[in-house]
Amino acid sequence: MSEKVESSSSRELIAFRIDGREFCVDIMQVRDIRGWTPATPLPHSPAYVRGVINLRGAVLPVIDMATRLGFAPTEPTVRHVIMVTQVEQQIIGLLVDAVSDILTVTEADIQPTPDLASELAKTFVRGVLAIDGRMISLIALDHVLPAREALAA
Amino acid sequence: MDTMAAIKQTFFQECEEQLVELESGLLALEDGTSEPDTINAVFRAVHSIKGGAGAFGLEQLVRFAHAFETALDLVRGGKLTATRAILKTMLSAADVLADLVRITREDGVADDAEITRMVQQLEAISHGGAAAAGSQPADAEPADDLDFVPIQISLADLIGAGPSGTRSFKIRFEPKTGFYARANEPLVMLREISRLGAMRVTCDQTRLPSLTELDPEGAYLAWEIHLDTESDESALRDIFEFVEFDCDISIEEKQVEADFDTDAFAQLMSLASGQTPPMAQPLEPRTEQIAAEIASRNESETANRKSDANKGFNQAGATIRVDLERVERLIDLVGELVINQAMLSQRVAEARIARSSALAMGLDELEQLSREIQDSVMAIRAQPVKPIFQRMSRVVREAADMTGKSVTLHCDGDSTEVDKTVIERLTDPLTHMIRNAIDHGIEKPEVRLAAGKPESGHIRLAAMHRSGRVVIEVSDDGGGINRERVRSAAIAKGLIEPEAQLSDEEIDNLIFLPGFSTAATVTDMSGRGVGMDVVKRSIQALGGRISIASTPGRGSTFVMSLPLTLAVLDGMIVSVADETLIVPLTAIVETLKPSTGDIYHMGGDSRVIRIRDTFVPLIDIGHVLGYRNKLADPQNCVVVLIDLEGHARRALLVDTIQGQRQVVIKSLEANYRRVDGIAAATILGDGRVALILDVDAVVENANGKAASSASESLDLDHDTHARAPQRAHDFATELEPEPVE
């Protein structure tokens, strides 16, 4: 849980909404934001993997962030968006309700995740931010995809 | 530093080519198919590696290559006969050299002891050979120079022996056409010589023809160089080291006084030989000028000459070296183009534009064109399997040495071309199969003799194109598979039931099961960790199949069938539960519309379909992949009959067939991971992703499902994860047909 503080200089985060809650990721990880297009479902995949889509010739998985974070599954409409993010060498699409804001914060603004957070939240939430009286959770994307080695049965 | 790294990279790439040349040359010498030029090619290969290594200061490599070169030079000069034993040592030396190059490339540290041992062996050959030939040891050049000794003495007598320190050389340097073709420059040579001391150059233009007869690419000029230097002859030789094949060089040493007037000496020389004195001084500027002209012509014509020279020297066509990344980028782009073109066609079709309209016809042409571009781009990456086959000869040598067996390797069709990515991933499976063949297949010499076979075992490696795929066969003339032992081992490991009735073919296929290893025969060689199941899996990962045929006492043959490329695939587009899937066309035998009377329930979810009096297990793709929970009604479906490895058949149930087309293969693993039952993905004309079915994996999954859901066990449900041979399953179902429920 110990997030390394790299520097006190400011960083930009991109905020998005899922089921009325707000989350954010580092803007450097976001490559593209596009409207929802139907994904091709993958057999034997976890419920939070909506399937795969074609992004300019590359095949990338789309993760329903609501399901991944333990909320009710998203019923995607044309108003939903896919945030195309880069996690290490892989490109992953994140299905979210909407992109809401771009935040400029310093490391000092990021508060540690409250202790009472669930195990699931601990896996993804790297800290919380208080912006204009709202709480926004900073998400780390490292564990969003299922582990590579483990094949679904 | 970057440039240096790039040059070094090129050097190592060239080393790879030289090593291939070296090995094939040595092999040709060994089996007597060598041509007169072969030994020269072999020598040149080692020599080039040495030269390049010297330039980069790779001392260890230079030292080894030098010892190797010395031995080869004796063979080349006819001072040493290349016996089998000597060639064997040389092949081992080539292996060590290859290792050394690889280690150096990876900045590793080579095992000095092994290199020293090999160097000693090579030196032993060199000395032995030289002694046998009754001439001076090792270095050939000084031996040649012995002819000039009388002249040296007479000159010394003539002008009186001068004090040592400064020595005087007369050098005649006569480049041949190849010298220029390889982008060498006389001026550079001369400059290098001038660095050694005081130099005077005379250009010999006597061979220069009239302008009308002049071949612009010919070599007509020669230079006579007088050099006073404190260096010795070897320093001079070093300058010419890399061009010695491309020019005639003679170096004579004159013993003169240090302050001897060289002009006077030259006159004296010519007087002695009764000639007019050469007009050295006035000619000098012209020499420079001509050299400069030649150099500039060189530059403009290097490309032409180089290709000519290549034809002459290596029998290879003109080639360029291109970064693989660029080719891959191009392949990706062409893939996009093909997808885009398909999307466009679909839009046009949707717009109900007449097929005869100019637009539709133009699109047809575009389709044709994109196909051709795609084929041509794929051809760029296609490479002959020769290098990998050649690497196998080393595997054979090492494995034969380790087991104390005598084995020869015979390769057929090594010019067969396959995509580079396929070739790269073939090395490991082939290596293992060959080790296996030598370790388990080929018998000991005494056993072979007793069985009336030649003492030396034979392994054949063959590649051929067959119906859009490449087929690679590994066969040996050993004892074949010991079915009794395989069977008992499989029973002992719990892979099959003791009472299971298996055909010979089914028993042979047991060796592909994970966890199968006939413990009694494990040696340190095949105990290296991988089994035939790994071989099978890596072949499957390539979209290939492997099968085995074995005759007791006569040997075994492994047959691998692989796609020519990993970039495109011909597939049948089918619909299953509202999803679109691609079934690889190579697996499909036929498609048919089932009638209800042909379907028989076997209990649980198992069903079979009767196709012309054989019963084939029916697999509902939608059910296996989890697209639907209930089994589909065959009446509303189409059956796709597929051929598995080992010729087992399965009937796949799909909803409809949309058509056939070539699809561009897109990896799922790049951004996600492997998905069981799915080989890869592709992008359809509408821009959506469709999944390409991994037929064998789907069948295995279906077996698992059927076995776990069936109320009564068939023959292999004690462990649903063990991949039972498909044929065994077939056999049992055919033998014990259950009444329709």
mmCIF file of N, CA and C in Angstrom, chain B residues 249-285:
data_model
loop_
_atom_site.group_PDB
_atom_site.id
_atom_site.type_symbol
_atom_site.label_atom_id
_atom_site.label_comp_id
_atom_site.label_asym_id
_atom_site.label_seq_id
_atom_site.Cartn_x
_atom_site.Cartn_y
_atom_site.Cartn_z
ATOM 1 N N ILE B 249 50.325 -9.684 -54.844
ATOM 2 C CA ILE B 249 51.260 -8.873 -54.078
ATOM 3 C C ILE B 249 52.588 -9.611 -54.000
ATOM 4 N N SER B 250 53.638 -8.929 -54.276
ATOM 5 C CA SER B 250 54.936 -9.523 -53.982
ATOM 6 C C SER B 250 55.716 -8.535 -53.142
ATOM 7 N N ILE B 251 56.370 -9.049 -52.154
ATOM 8 C CA ILE B 251 57.149 -8.184 -51.272
ATOM 9 C C ILE B 251 58.576 -8.734 -51.228
ATOM 10 N N GLU B 252 59.519 -7.903 -51.613
ATOM 11 C CA GLU B 252 60.927 -8.313 -51.541
ATOM 12 C C GLU B 252 61.633 -7.393 -50.589
ATOM 13 N N GLU B 253 62.541 -7.964 -49.849
ATOM 14 C CA GLU B 253 63.321 -7.112 -48.969
ATOM 15 C C GLU B 253 64.716 -6.912 -49.561
ATOM 16 N N LYS B 254 65.140 -5.679 -49.575
ATOM 17 C CA LYS B 254 66.500 -5.372 -50.034
ATOM 18 C C LYS B 254 67.265 -4.918 -48.817
ATOM 19 N N GLN B 255 68.477 -5.419 -48.668
ATOM 20 C CA GLN B 255 69.259 -4.977 -47.509
ATOM 21 C C GLN B 255 70.176 -3.849 -47.951
ATOM 22 N N VAL B 256 69.907 -2.684 -47.440
ATOM 23 C CA VAL B 256 70.645 -1.500 -47.883
ATOM 24 C C VAL B 256 71.108 -0.709 -46.679
ATOM 25 N N GLU B 257 71.967 0.228 -46.935
ATOM 26 C CA GLU B 257 72.391 1.121 -45.875
ATOM 27 C C GLU B 257 71.253 2.058 -45.537
ATOM 28 N N ALA B 258 71.253 2.509 -44.294
ATOM 29 C CA ALA B 258 70.151 3.335 -43.839
ATOM 30 C C ALA B 258 70.025 4.591 -44.675
ATOM 31 N N ASP B 259 71.125 5.196 -45.023
ATOM 32 C CA ASP B 259 71.055 6.473 -45.746
ATOM 33 C C ASP B 259 71.286 6.273 -47.242
ATOM 34 N N PHE B 260 71.059 5.097 -47.694
ATOM 35 C CA PHE B 260 71.280 4.777 -49.095
ATOM 36 C C PHE B 260 70.344 5.593 -49.983
ATOM 37 N N ASP B 261 70.873 6.122 -51.027
ATOM 38 C CA ASP B 261 70.052 6.928 -51.941
ATOM 39 C C ASP B 261 69.163 5.992 -52.756
ATOM 40 N N THR B 262 67.914 6.035 -52.462
ATOM 41 C CA THR B 262 67.012 5.058 -53.091
ATOM 42 C C THR B 262 66.889 5.284 -54.592
ATOM 43 N N ASP B 263 66.956 6.541 -54.998
ATOM 44 C CA ASP B 263 66.904 6.826 -56.433
ATOM 45 C C ASP B 263 68.054 6.167 -57.158
ATOM 46 N N ALA B 264 69.190 6.393 -56.590
ATOM 47 C CA ALA B 264 70.390 5.805 -57.182
ATOM 48 C C ALA B 264 70.255 4.294 -57.180
ATOM 49 N N PHE B 265 69.685 3.806 -56.107
ATOM 50 C CA PHE B 265 69.517 2.360 -55.998
ATOM 51 C C PHE B 265 68.582 1.843 -57.093
ATOM 52 N N ALA B 266 67.526 2.591 -57.324
ATOM 53 C CA ALA B 266 66.588 2.175 -58.360
ATOM 54 C C ALA B 266 67.281 2.144 -59.715
ATOM 55 N N GLN B 267 68.080 3.151 -59.929
ATOM 56 C CA GLN B 267 68.800 3.184 -61.211
ATOM 57 C C GLN B 267 69.757 2.008 -61.299
ATOM 58 N N LEU B 268 70.404 1.793 -60.173
ATOM 59 C CA LEU B 268 71.344 0.684 -60.108
ATOM 60 C C LEU B 268 70.648 -0.625 -60.429
ATOM 61 N N MET B 269 69.460 -0.762 -59.824
ATOM 62 C CA MET B 269 68.645 -1.942 -60.056
ATOM 63 C C MET B 269 68.347 -2.127 -61.526
ATOM 64 N N SER B 270 67.881 -1.065 -62.145
ATOM 65 C CA SER B 270 67.495 -1.182 -63.548
ATOM 66 C C SER B 270 68.719 -1.406 -64.421
ATOM 67 N N LEU B 271 69.820 -0.785 -64.022
ATOM 68 C CA LEU B 271 71.045 -1.028 -64.770
ATOM 69 C C LEU B 271 71.386 -2.498 -64.721
ATOM 70 N N ALA B 272 71.252 -3.020 -63.507
ATOM 71 C CA ALA B 272 71.588 -4.420 -63.316
ATOM 72 C C ALA B 272 70.699 -5.315 -64.168
ATOM 73 N N SER B 273 69.449 -4.920 -64.308
ATOM 74 C CA SER B 273 68.544 -5.754 -65.101
ATOM 75 C C SER B 273 68.521 -5.301 -66.547
ATOM 76 N N GLY B 274 69.322 -4.308 -66.899
ATOM 77 C CA GLY B 274 69.457 -3.886 -68.284
ATOM 78 C C GLY B 274 68.257 -3.143 -68.816
ATOM 79 N N GLN B 275 67.541 -2.424 -67.950
ATOM 80 C CA GLN B 275 66.369 -1.675 -68.415
ATOM 81 C C GLN B 275 66.631 -0.191 -68.256
ATOM 82 N N THR B 276 65.835 0.626 -68.920
ATOM 83 C CA THR B 276 65.929 2.063 -68.706
ATOM 84 C C THR B 276 65.328 2.380 -67.341
ATOM 85 N N PRO B 277 65.830 3.436 -66.709
ATOM 86 C CA PRO B 277 65.313 3.731 -65.378
ATOM 87 C C PRO B 277 63.858 4.144 -65.422
ATOM 88 N N PRO B 278 63.072 3.674 -64.487
ATOM 89 C CA PRO B 278 61.669 4.082 -64.458
ATOM 90 C C PRO B 278 61.555 5.554 -64.080
ATOM 91 N N MET B 279 60.650 6.243 -64.734
ATOM 92 C CA MET B 279 60.504 7.664 -64.472
ATOM 93 C C MET B 279 59.600 7.852 -63.263
ATOM 94 N N ALA B 280 60.163 7.552 -62.163
ATOM 95 C CA ALA B 280 59.326 7.512 -60.954
ATOM 96 C C ALA B 280 58.804 8.886 -60.577
ATOM 97 N N GLN B 281 59.662 9.834 -60.533
ATOM 98 C CA GLN B 281 59.295 11.132 -60.003
ATOM 99 C C GLN B 281 58.162 11.805 -60.790
ATOM 100 N N PRO B 282 58.281 11.962 -62.088
ATOM 101 C CA PRO B 282 57.243 12.682 -62.832
ATOM 102 C C PRO B 282 55.898 11.954 -62.800
ATOM 103 N N LEU B 283 55.941 10.662 -62.687
ATOM 104 C CA LEU B 283 54.689 9.913 -62.748
ATOM 105 C C LEU B 283 53.860 10.043 -61.482
ATOM 106 N N GLU B 284 54.511 10.419 -60.412
ATOM 107 C CA GLU B 284 53.849 10.329 -59.124
ATOM 108 C C GLU B 284 52.528 11.098 -59.046
ATOM 109 N N PRO B 285 52.481 12.354 -59.472
ATOM 110 C CA PRO B 285 51.207 13.071 -59.379
ATOM 111 C C PRO B 285 50.104 12.363 -60.143
#
